[in-house]
Coordinates of C-alpha atoms and ligand atoms in Angstrom, one line a residue:
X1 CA -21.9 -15.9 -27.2
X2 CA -22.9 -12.4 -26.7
X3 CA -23.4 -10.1 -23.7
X4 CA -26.0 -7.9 -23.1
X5 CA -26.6 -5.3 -19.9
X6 CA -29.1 -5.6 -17.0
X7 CA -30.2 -2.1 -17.6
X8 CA -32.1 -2.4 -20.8
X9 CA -29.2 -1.4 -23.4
X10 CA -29.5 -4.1 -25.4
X11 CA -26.4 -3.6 -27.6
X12 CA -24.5 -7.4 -28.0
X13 CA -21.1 -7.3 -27.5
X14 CA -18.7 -10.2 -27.8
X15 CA -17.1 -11.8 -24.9
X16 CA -13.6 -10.3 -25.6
X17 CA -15.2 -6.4 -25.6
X18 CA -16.3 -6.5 -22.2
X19 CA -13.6 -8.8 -20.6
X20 CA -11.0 -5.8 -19.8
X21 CA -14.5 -3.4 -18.8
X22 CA -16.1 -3.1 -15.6
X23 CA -19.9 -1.5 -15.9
X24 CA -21.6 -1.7 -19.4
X25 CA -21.6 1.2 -20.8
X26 CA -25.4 2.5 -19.1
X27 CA -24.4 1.4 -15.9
X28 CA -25.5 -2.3 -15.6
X29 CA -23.8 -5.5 -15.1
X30 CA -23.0 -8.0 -18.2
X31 CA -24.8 -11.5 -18.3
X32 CA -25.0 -13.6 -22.0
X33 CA -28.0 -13.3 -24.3
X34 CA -29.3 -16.6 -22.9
X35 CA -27.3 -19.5 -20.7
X36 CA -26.2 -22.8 -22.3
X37 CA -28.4 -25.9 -21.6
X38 CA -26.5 -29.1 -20.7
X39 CA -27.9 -32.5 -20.8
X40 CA -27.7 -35.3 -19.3
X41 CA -25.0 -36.5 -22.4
X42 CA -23.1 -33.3 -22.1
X43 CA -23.2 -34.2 -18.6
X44 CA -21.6 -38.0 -18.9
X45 CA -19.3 -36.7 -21.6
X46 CA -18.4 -34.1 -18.3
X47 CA -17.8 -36.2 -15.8
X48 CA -14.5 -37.4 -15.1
X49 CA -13.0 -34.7 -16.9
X50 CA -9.2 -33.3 -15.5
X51 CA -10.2 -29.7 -13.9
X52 CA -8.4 -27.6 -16.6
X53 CA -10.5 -29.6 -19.4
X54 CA -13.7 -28.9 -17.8
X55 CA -13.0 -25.6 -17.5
X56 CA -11.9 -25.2 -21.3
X57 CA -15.5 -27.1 -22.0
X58 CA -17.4 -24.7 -20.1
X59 CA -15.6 -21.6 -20.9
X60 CA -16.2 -22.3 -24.6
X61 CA -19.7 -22.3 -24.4
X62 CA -19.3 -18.5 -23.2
X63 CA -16.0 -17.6 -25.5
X64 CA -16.3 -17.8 -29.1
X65 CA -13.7 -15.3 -29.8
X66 CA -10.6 -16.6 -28.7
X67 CA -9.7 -19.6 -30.7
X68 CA -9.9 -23.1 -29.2
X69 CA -6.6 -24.1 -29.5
X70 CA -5.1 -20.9 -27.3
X71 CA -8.4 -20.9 -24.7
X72 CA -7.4 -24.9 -24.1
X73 CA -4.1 -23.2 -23.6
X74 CA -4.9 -21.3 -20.9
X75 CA -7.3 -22.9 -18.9
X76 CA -4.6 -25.7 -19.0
X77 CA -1.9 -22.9 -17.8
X78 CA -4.4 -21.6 -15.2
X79 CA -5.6 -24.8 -13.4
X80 CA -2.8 -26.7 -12.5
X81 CA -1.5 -29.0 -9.5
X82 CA 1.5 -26.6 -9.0
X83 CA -1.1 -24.0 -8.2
X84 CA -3.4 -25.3 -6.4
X85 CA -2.0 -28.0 -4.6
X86 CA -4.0 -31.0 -5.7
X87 CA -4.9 -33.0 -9.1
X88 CA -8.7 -32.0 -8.3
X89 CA -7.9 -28.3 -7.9
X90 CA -11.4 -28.3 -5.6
X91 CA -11.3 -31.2 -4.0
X92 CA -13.8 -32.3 -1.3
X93 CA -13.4 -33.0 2.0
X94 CA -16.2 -35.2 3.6
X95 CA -17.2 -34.1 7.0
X96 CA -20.3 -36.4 8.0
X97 CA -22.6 -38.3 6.1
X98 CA -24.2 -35.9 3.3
X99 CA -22.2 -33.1 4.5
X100 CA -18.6 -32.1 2.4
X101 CA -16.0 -29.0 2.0
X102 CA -15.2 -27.9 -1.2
X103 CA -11.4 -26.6 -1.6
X104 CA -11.8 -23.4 -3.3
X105 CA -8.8 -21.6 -1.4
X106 CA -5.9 -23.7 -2.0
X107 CA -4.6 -21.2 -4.4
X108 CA -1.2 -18.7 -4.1
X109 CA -3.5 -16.3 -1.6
X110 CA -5.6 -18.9 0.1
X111 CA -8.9 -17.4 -0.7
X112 CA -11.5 -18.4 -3.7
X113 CA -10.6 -15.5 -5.4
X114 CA -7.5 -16.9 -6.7
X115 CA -9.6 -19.6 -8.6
X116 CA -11.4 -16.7 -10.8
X117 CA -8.4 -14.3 -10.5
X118 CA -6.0 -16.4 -11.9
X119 CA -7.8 -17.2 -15.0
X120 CA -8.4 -13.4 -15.5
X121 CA -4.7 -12.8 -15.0
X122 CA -4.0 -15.1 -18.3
X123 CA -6.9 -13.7 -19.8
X124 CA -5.7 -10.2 -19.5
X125 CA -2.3 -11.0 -20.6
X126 CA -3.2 -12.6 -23.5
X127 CA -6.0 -10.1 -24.5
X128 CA -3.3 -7.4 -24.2
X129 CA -1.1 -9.0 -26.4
X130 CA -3.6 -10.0 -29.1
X131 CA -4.5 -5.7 -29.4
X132 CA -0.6 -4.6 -28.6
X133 CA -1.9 -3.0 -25.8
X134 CA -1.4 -2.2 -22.1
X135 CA -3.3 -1.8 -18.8
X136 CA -3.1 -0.2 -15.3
X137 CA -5.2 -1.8 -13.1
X138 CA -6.2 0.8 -9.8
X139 CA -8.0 -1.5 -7.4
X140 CA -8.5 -0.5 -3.6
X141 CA -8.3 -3.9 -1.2
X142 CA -9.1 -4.4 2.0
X143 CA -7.5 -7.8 2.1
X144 CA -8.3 -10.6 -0.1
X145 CA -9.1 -9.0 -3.6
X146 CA -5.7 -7.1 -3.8
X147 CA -3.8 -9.9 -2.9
X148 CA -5.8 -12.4 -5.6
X149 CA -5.3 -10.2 -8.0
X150 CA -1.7 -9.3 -7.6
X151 CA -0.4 -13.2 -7.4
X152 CA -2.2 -13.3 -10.7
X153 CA -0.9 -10.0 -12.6
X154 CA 2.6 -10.4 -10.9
X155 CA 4.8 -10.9 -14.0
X156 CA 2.0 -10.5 -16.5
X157 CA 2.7 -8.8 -19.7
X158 CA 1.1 -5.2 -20.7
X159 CA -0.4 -5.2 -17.1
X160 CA 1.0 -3.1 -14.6
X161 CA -1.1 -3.0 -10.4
X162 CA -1.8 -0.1 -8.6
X163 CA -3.5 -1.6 -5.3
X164 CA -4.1 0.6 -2.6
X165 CA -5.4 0.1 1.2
X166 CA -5.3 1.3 4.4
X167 CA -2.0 2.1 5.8
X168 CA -1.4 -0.6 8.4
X169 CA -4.8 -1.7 9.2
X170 CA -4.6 -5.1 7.2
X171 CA -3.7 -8.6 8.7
X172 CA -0.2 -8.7 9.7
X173 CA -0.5 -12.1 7.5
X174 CA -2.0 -10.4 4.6
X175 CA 0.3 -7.0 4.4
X176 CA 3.1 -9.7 4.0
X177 CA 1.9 -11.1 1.3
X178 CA 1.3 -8.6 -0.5
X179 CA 4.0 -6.1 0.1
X180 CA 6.7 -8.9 0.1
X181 CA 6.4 -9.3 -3.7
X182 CA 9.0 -7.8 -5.4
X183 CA 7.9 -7.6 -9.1
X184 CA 8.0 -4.6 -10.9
X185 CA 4.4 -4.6 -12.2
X186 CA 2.9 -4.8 -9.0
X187 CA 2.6 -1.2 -7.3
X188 CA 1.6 -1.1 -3.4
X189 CA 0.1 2.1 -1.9
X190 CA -0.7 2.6 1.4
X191 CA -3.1 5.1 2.3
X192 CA -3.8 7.5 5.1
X193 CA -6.8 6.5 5.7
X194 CA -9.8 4.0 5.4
X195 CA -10.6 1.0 3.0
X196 CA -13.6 3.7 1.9
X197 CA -11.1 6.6 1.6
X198 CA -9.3 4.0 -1.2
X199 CA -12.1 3.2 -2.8
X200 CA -13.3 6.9 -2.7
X201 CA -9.9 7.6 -4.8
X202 CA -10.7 4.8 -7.4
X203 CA -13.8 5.9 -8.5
X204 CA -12.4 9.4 -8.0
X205 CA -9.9 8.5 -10.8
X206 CA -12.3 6.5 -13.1
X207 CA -14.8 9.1 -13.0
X208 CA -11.9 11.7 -14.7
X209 CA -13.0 9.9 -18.1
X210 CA -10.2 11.7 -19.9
X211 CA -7.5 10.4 -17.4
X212 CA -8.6 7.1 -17.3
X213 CA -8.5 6.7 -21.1
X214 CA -4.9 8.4 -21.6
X215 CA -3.6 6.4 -18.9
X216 CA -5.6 3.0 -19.5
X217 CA -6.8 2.6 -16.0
X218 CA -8.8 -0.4 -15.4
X219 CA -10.2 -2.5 -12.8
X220 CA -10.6 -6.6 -11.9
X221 CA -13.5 -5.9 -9.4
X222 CA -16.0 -8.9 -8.8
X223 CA -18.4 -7.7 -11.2
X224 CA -16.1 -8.7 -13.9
X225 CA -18.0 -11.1 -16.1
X226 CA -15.0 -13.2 -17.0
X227 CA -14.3 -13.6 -12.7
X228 CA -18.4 -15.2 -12.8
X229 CA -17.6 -17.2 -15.5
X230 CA -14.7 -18.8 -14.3
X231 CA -16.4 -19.7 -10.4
X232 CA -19.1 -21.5 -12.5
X233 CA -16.6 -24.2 -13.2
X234 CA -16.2 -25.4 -9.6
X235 CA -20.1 -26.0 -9.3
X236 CA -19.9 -28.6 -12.0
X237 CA -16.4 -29.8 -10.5
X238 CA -18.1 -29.8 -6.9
X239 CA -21.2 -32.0 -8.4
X240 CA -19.3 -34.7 -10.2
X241 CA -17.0 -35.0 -7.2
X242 CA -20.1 -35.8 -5.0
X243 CA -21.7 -38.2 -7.0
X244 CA -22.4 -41.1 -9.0
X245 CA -24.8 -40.4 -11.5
X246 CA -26.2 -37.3 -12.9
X247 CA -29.9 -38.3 -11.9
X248 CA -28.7 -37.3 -8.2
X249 CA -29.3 -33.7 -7.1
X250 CA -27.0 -31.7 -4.5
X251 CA -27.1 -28.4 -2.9
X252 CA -24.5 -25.8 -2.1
X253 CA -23.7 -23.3 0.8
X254 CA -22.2 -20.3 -0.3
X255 CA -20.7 -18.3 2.2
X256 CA -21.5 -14.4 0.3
X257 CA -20.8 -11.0 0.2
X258 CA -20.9 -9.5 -3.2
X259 CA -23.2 -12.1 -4.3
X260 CA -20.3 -13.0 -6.9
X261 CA -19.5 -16.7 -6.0
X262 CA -23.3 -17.5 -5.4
X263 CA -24.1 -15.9 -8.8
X264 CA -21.9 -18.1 -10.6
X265 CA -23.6 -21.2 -8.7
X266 CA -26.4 -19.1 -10.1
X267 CA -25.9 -19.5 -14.1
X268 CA -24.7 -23.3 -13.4
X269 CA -28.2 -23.8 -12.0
X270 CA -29.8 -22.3 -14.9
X271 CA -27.6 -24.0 -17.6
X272 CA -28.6 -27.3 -15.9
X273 CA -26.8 -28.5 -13.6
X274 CA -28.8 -30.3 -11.3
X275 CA -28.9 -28.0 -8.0
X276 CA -31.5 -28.4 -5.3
X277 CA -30.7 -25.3 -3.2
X278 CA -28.1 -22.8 -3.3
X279 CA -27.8 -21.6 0.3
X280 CA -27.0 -17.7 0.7
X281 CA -24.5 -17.7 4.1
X282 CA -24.1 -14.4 5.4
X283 CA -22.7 -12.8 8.4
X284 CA -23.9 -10.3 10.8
X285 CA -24.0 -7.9 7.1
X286 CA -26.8 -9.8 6.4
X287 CA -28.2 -7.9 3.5
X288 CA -28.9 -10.8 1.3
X289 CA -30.4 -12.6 4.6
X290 CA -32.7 -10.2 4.5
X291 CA -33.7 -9.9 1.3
X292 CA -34.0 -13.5 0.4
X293 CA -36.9 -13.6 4.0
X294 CA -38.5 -10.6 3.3
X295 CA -38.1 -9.4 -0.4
X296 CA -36.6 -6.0 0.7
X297 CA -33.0 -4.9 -0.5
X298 CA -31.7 -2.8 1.5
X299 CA -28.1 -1.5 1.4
X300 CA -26.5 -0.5 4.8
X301 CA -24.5 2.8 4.9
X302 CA -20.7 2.2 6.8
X303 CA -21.9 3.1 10.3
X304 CA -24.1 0.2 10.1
X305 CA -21.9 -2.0 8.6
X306 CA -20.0 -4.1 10.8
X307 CA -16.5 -5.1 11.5
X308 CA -16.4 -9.2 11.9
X309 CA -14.0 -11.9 12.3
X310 CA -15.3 -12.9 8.4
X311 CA -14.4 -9.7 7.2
X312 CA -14.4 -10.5 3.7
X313 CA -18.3 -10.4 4.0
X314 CA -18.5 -7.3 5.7
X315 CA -20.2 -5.5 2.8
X316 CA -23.3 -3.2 3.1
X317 CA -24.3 -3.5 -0.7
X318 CA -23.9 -7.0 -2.9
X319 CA -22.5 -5.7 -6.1
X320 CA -23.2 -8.9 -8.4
X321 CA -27.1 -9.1 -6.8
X322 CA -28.6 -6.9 -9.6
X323 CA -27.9 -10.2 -12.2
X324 CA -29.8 -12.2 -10.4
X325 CA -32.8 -9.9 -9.9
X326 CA -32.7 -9.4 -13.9
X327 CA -33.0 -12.9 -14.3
X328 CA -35.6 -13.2 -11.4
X329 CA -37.7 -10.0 -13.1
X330 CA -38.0 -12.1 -16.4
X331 CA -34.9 -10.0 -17.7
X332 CA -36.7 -6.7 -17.6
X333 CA -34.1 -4.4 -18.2
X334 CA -36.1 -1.1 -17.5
X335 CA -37.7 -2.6 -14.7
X336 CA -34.2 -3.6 -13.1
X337 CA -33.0 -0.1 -13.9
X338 CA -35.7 1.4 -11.8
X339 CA -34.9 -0.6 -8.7
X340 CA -30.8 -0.5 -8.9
X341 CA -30.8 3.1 -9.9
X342 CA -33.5 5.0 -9.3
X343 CA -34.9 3.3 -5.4
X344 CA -31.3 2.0 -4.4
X345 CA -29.6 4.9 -5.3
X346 CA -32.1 7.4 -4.6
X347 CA -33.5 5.4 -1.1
X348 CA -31.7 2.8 -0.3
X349 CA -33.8 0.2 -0.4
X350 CA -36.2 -1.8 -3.4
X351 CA -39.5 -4.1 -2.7
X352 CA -39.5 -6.8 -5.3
X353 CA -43.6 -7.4 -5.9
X354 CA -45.1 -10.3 -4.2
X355 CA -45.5 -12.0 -7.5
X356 CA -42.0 -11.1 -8.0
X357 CA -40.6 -12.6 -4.7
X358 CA -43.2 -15.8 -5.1
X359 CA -40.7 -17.2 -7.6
X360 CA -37.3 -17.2 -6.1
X361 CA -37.9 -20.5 -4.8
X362 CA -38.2 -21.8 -8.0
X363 CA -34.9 -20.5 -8.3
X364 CA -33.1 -22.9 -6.0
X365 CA -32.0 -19.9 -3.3
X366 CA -32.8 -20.0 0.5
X367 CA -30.8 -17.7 3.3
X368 CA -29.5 -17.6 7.0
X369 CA -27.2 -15.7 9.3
X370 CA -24.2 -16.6 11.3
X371 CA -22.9 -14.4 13.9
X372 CA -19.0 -14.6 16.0
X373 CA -20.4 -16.9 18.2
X374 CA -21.4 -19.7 15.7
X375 CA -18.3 -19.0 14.0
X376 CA -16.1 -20.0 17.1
X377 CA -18.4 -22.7 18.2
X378 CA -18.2 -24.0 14.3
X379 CA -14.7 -23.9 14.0
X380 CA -14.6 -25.8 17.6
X381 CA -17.0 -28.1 17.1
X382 CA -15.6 -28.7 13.3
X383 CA -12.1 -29.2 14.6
X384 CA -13.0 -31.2 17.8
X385 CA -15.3 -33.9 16.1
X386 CA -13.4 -34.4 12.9
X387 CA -10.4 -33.0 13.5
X388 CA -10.8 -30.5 10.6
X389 CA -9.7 -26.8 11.0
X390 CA -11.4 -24.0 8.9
X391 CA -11.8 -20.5 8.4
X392 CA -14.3 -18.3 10.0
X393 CA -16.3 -17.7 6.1
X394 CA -16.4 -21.2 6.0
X395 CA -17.6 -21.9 9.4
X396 CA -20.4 -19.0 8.4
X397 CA -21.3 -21.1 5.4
X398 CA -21.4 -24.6 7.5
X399 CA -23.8 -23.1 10.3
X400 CA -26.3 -21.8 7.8
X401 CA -25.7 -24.9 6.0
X402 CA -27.0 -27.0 8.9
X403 CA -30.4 -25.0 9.0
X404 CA -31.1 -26.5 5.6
X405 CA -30.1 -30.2 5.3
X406 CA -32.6 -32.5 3.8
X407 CA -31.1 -36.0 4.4
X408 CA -32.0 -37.0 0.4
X409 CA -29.6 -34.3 -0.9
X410 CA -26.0 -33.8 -0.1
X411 CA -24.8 -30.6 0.8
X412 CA -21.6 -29.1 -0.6
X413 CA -20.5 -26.0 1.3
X414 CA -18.1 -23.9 -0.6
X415 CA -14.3 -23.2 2.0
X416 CA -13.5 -19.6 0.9
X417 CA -10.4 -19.3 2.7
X418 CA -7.7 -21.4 4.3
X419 CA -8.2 -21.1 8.1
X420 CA -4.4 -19.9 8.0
X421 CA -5.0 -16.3 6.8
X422 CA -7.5 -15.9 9.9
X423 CA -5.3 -16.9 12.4
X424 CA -6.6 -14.8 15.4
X425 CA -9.9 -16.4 15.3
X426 CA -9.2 -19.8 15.0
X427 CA -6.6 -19.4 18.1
X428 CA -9.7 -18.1 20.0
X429 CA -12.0 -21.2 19.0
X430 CA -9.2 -23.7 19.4
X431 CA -6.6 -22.5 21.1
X432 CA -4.2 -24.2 18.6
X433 CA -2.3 -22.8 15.5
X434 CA -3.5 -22.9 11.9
X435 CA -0.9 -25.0 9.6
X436 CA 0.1 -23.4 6.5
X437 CA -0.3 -25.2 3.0
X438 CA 2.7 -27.0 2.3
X439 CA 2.0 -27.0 -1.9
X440 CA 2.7 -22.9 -1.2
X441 CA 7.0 -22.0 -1.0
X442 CA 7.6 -19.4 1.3
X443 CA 4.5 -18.9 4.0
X444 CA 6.9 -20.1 6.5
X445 CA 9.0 -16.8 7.3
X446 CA 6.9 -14.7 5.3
X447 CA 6.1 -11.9 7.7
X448 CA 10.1 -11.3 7.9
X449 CA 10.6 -10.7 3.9
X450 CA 11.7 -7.4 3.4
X451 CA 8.5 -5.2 2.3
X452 CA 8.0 -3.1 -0.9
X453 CA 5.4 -0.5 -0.4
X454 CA 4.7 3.7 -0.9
X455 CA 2.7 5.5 1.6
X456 CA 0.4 8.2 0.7
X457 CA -2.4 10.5 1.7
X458 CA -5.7 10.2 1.2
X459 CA -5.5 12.4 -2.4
X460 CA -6.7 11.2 -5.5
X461 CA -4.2 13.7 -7.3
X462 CA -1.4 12.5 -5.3
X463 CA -2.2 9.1 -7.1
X464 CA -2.7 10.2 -10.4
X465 CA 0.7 11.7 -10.4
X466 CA 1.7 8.3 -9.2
X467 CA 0.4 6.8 -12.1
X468 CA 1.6 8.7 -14.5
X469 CA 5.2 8.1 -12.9
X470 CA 5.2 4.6 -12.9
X471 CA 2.9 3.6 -15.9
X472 CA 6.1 2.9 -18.1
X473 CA 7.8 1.0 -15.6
Ligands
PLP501 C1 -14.7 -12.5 -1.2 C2 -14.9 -13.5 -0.1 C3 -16.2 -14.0 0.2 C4 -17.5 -13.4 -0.4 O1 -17.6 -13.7 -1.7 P1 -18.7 -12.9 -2.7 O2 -18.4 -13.3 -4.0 O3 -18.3 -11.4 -2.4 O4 -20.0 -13.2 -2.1 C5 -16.4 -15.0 1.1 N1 -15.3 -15.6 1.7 C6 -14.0 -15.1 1.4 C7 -12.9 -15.8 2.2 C8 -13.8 -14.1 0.5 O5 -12.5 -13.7 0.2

């Protein structure tokens, strides 16, 4: 399979060129030459498949370089019960009749991420390896991304972390995790600052093109084609688990930010899976809401993007949207350029055409908006009538999931996180404790390991020198 951008450079690349690169190389996002078709054989030969085998199935069909023997390998390394808990990986949870959870956050940080993220992790290492090469990875986090991504680089071979965020305003839960680990690859800096002062000094640092490539910087951010591909695995995972035969249909809710776990539900749609609606949940940021009502896209600067209790949806621009528009534009590459760079950049905001807009139906997506009040009464009402506790992203996704039930479809909505690492909320909508995942050594007592981190000011050259410290630890 080859890769081509959204911007109209239509250079192919293989899949192991762009796996360690962010952007193409004229600013757009990767997506494959065409998507894969299954069929209803594929399908049956599918179902019933062990997790990490259904992976390897579905990751060849995007992977040609990497031999089949080693990309078994990994998926097989990647997916297993150790990790995640349970022989499904994403198991389902029924709630009522037509209604299930899907498991996505049973991983080592308790968020979805960790499905993608660990993947890339083996990916990267093995990449590395394959060229004799290394990389430093300079991410900035406000929670869950930095912690995903250092449970899956910890250890790793050629790769070496440098995650910063802002000096003490993450979760007491999540600066625990990540500053407890102790592995010499994994670099934590705390800033004096903002989560938009860190990522300020991240592109600040990638933009110094001749730093970056003497010093190998790179990034896992969700735009990451490989993080896509691997979250496109679940929908099929999800879809077997809820039924029978492959004549039925289902539909997923997708509680979204970046647009990068509904995208992937995305490209399973459009390799044939069969998906009815994929539901785009979104908070009180409801850019996506918006744009899937009206047809405008319009990106929110920070003073009008909001802090909520599902603040790993508080974003004010969905980074993985412009693959969807390229495929909703007919894959008009100049035409997608104009909107992402010239209007957003330039004005904030695009119009897709009414012809334009009069065929996303076709592509499966519908919207809503959940606010802190259906969050707590969710998570109440969730815990009181099936005795069920989640997280306040999941609780987002079930509300707007309820807007759209059609009683001949069953509805999947994806759990993004484990109700544990949002503690504070779920207190206030139940007035009980969260339990911690017992597959996962060492939650309990975690906030009282002893803590590895570096403060620093808000000073991209303060980091560089940083890097150029540690980047032969
Ligand atoms: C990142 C995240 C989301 C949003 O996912 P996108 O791919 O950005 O849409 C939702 N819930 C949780 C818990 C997350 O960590």
């Amino acid at each position: 399979m080859k890769y081509i951008s959204t911007r109209g450079d239509q250079t192919e690349r293989g899949f192991s060129e762009i796996l360690l690169e962010g952007l193409a190389p004229d600013g757009g996002l990767y997506l494959p030459v065409h998507y894969p078709q299954v069929d209803a054989a594929l399908l049956a030969k599918w179902r019933g498949l062990p997790y990490a085998e259904l992976a390897y199935e579905i990751l060849s069909l995007y992977i040609d370089d990497i031999p089949a023997a080693d990309l078994k390998a990994i998926a097989a390394k990647t997916y297993t019960k150790a990790t995640y808990g349970f022989d499904e990986i994403t198991p389902l949870k029924l709630l009522e009749p037509g209604v299930a959870l899907q498991a996505l956050s049973n991983g080592p940080t308790l968020a979805f991420k960790d499905m993608a993220m660990q993947l890339l992790g083996n990916l990267f290492e093995y990449e590395l390896s394959r060229r004799g090469e290394t990389l430093n990875i300079l991410g900035a986090t406000s929670g869950d991304t930095g912690s995903a991504a250092e449970y899956a680089m910890r250890g790793k071979k050629g790769v070496r972390v440098f995650m910063l965020s802002p000096h003490g305003r993450m979760s007491a839960f999540q600066q625990a995790q990540m500053f407890s680990l102790q592995d010499p690859n994994i670099h934590n800096l705390t800033v004096e600052g903002v989560f938009d002062d860190c990522q300020d000094i991240v592109k600040a640092v990638s933009n110094d093109l001749a730093f970056k490539r003497q010093y190998k910087i790179g990034t896992v951010n969700s735009i990451n084609w490989a993080r896509l591909l691997a979250q496109v695995v679940y929908y099929f995972a999800g879809y077997f688990y809820a039924t029978k035969s492959n004549d039925e249909k289902v539909s997923f809710t997708v509680p979204s930010g970046n647009f990068g776990n509904v995208c992937a539900g995305h490209v399973a749609r459009m390799m044939g899976l069969p998906i009815d609606k994929l539901v785009v949940a979104t908070n009180e940021n409801n850019v996506l809401d918006e744009f899937f009502r009206t047809g405008n896209y319009r990106v929110r600067g920070s003073a009008e993007t909001f802090e909520t209790s599902s603040p790993s949806m508080d974003i004010s621009k969905a980074s993985n949207f412009e693959r969807f528009i390229f495929d909703l534009l007919g894959r008009d590459g100049a035409r997608t350029k104009a909107l992402f760079k010239d209007e957003v950049e330039q004005r904030g905001l695009f119009t897709v055409a009414a012809d334009e807009f009069a065929k996303v139906p076709a592509y499966g997506f519908v919207s809503g908006t959940s606010t802190h009040a259906d969050r707590l009464a969710t998570i109440r009402d969730t815990f009181e009538r099936f005795g069920a506790m989640i997280d306040t992203h999941t609780a987002d996704g079930l509300k707007v999931a309820r807007d759209h039930l059609d009683p001949t479809v069953r509805m999947i909505v994806l759990e993004t996180a484990l109700p544990a690492k949002f503690e504070e909320t779920i207190v206030e909508a139940t007035g009980q404790k969260p339990a911690r995942p017992f597959w996962i050594a060492g939650l309990e007592g975690l906030e009282s390991l002893p803590k590895r981190f570096t403060v620093v000011p808000a000073d991209a050259k303060v980091i560089k020198d940083y890097i150029v410290q540690h980047c032969n630890d």
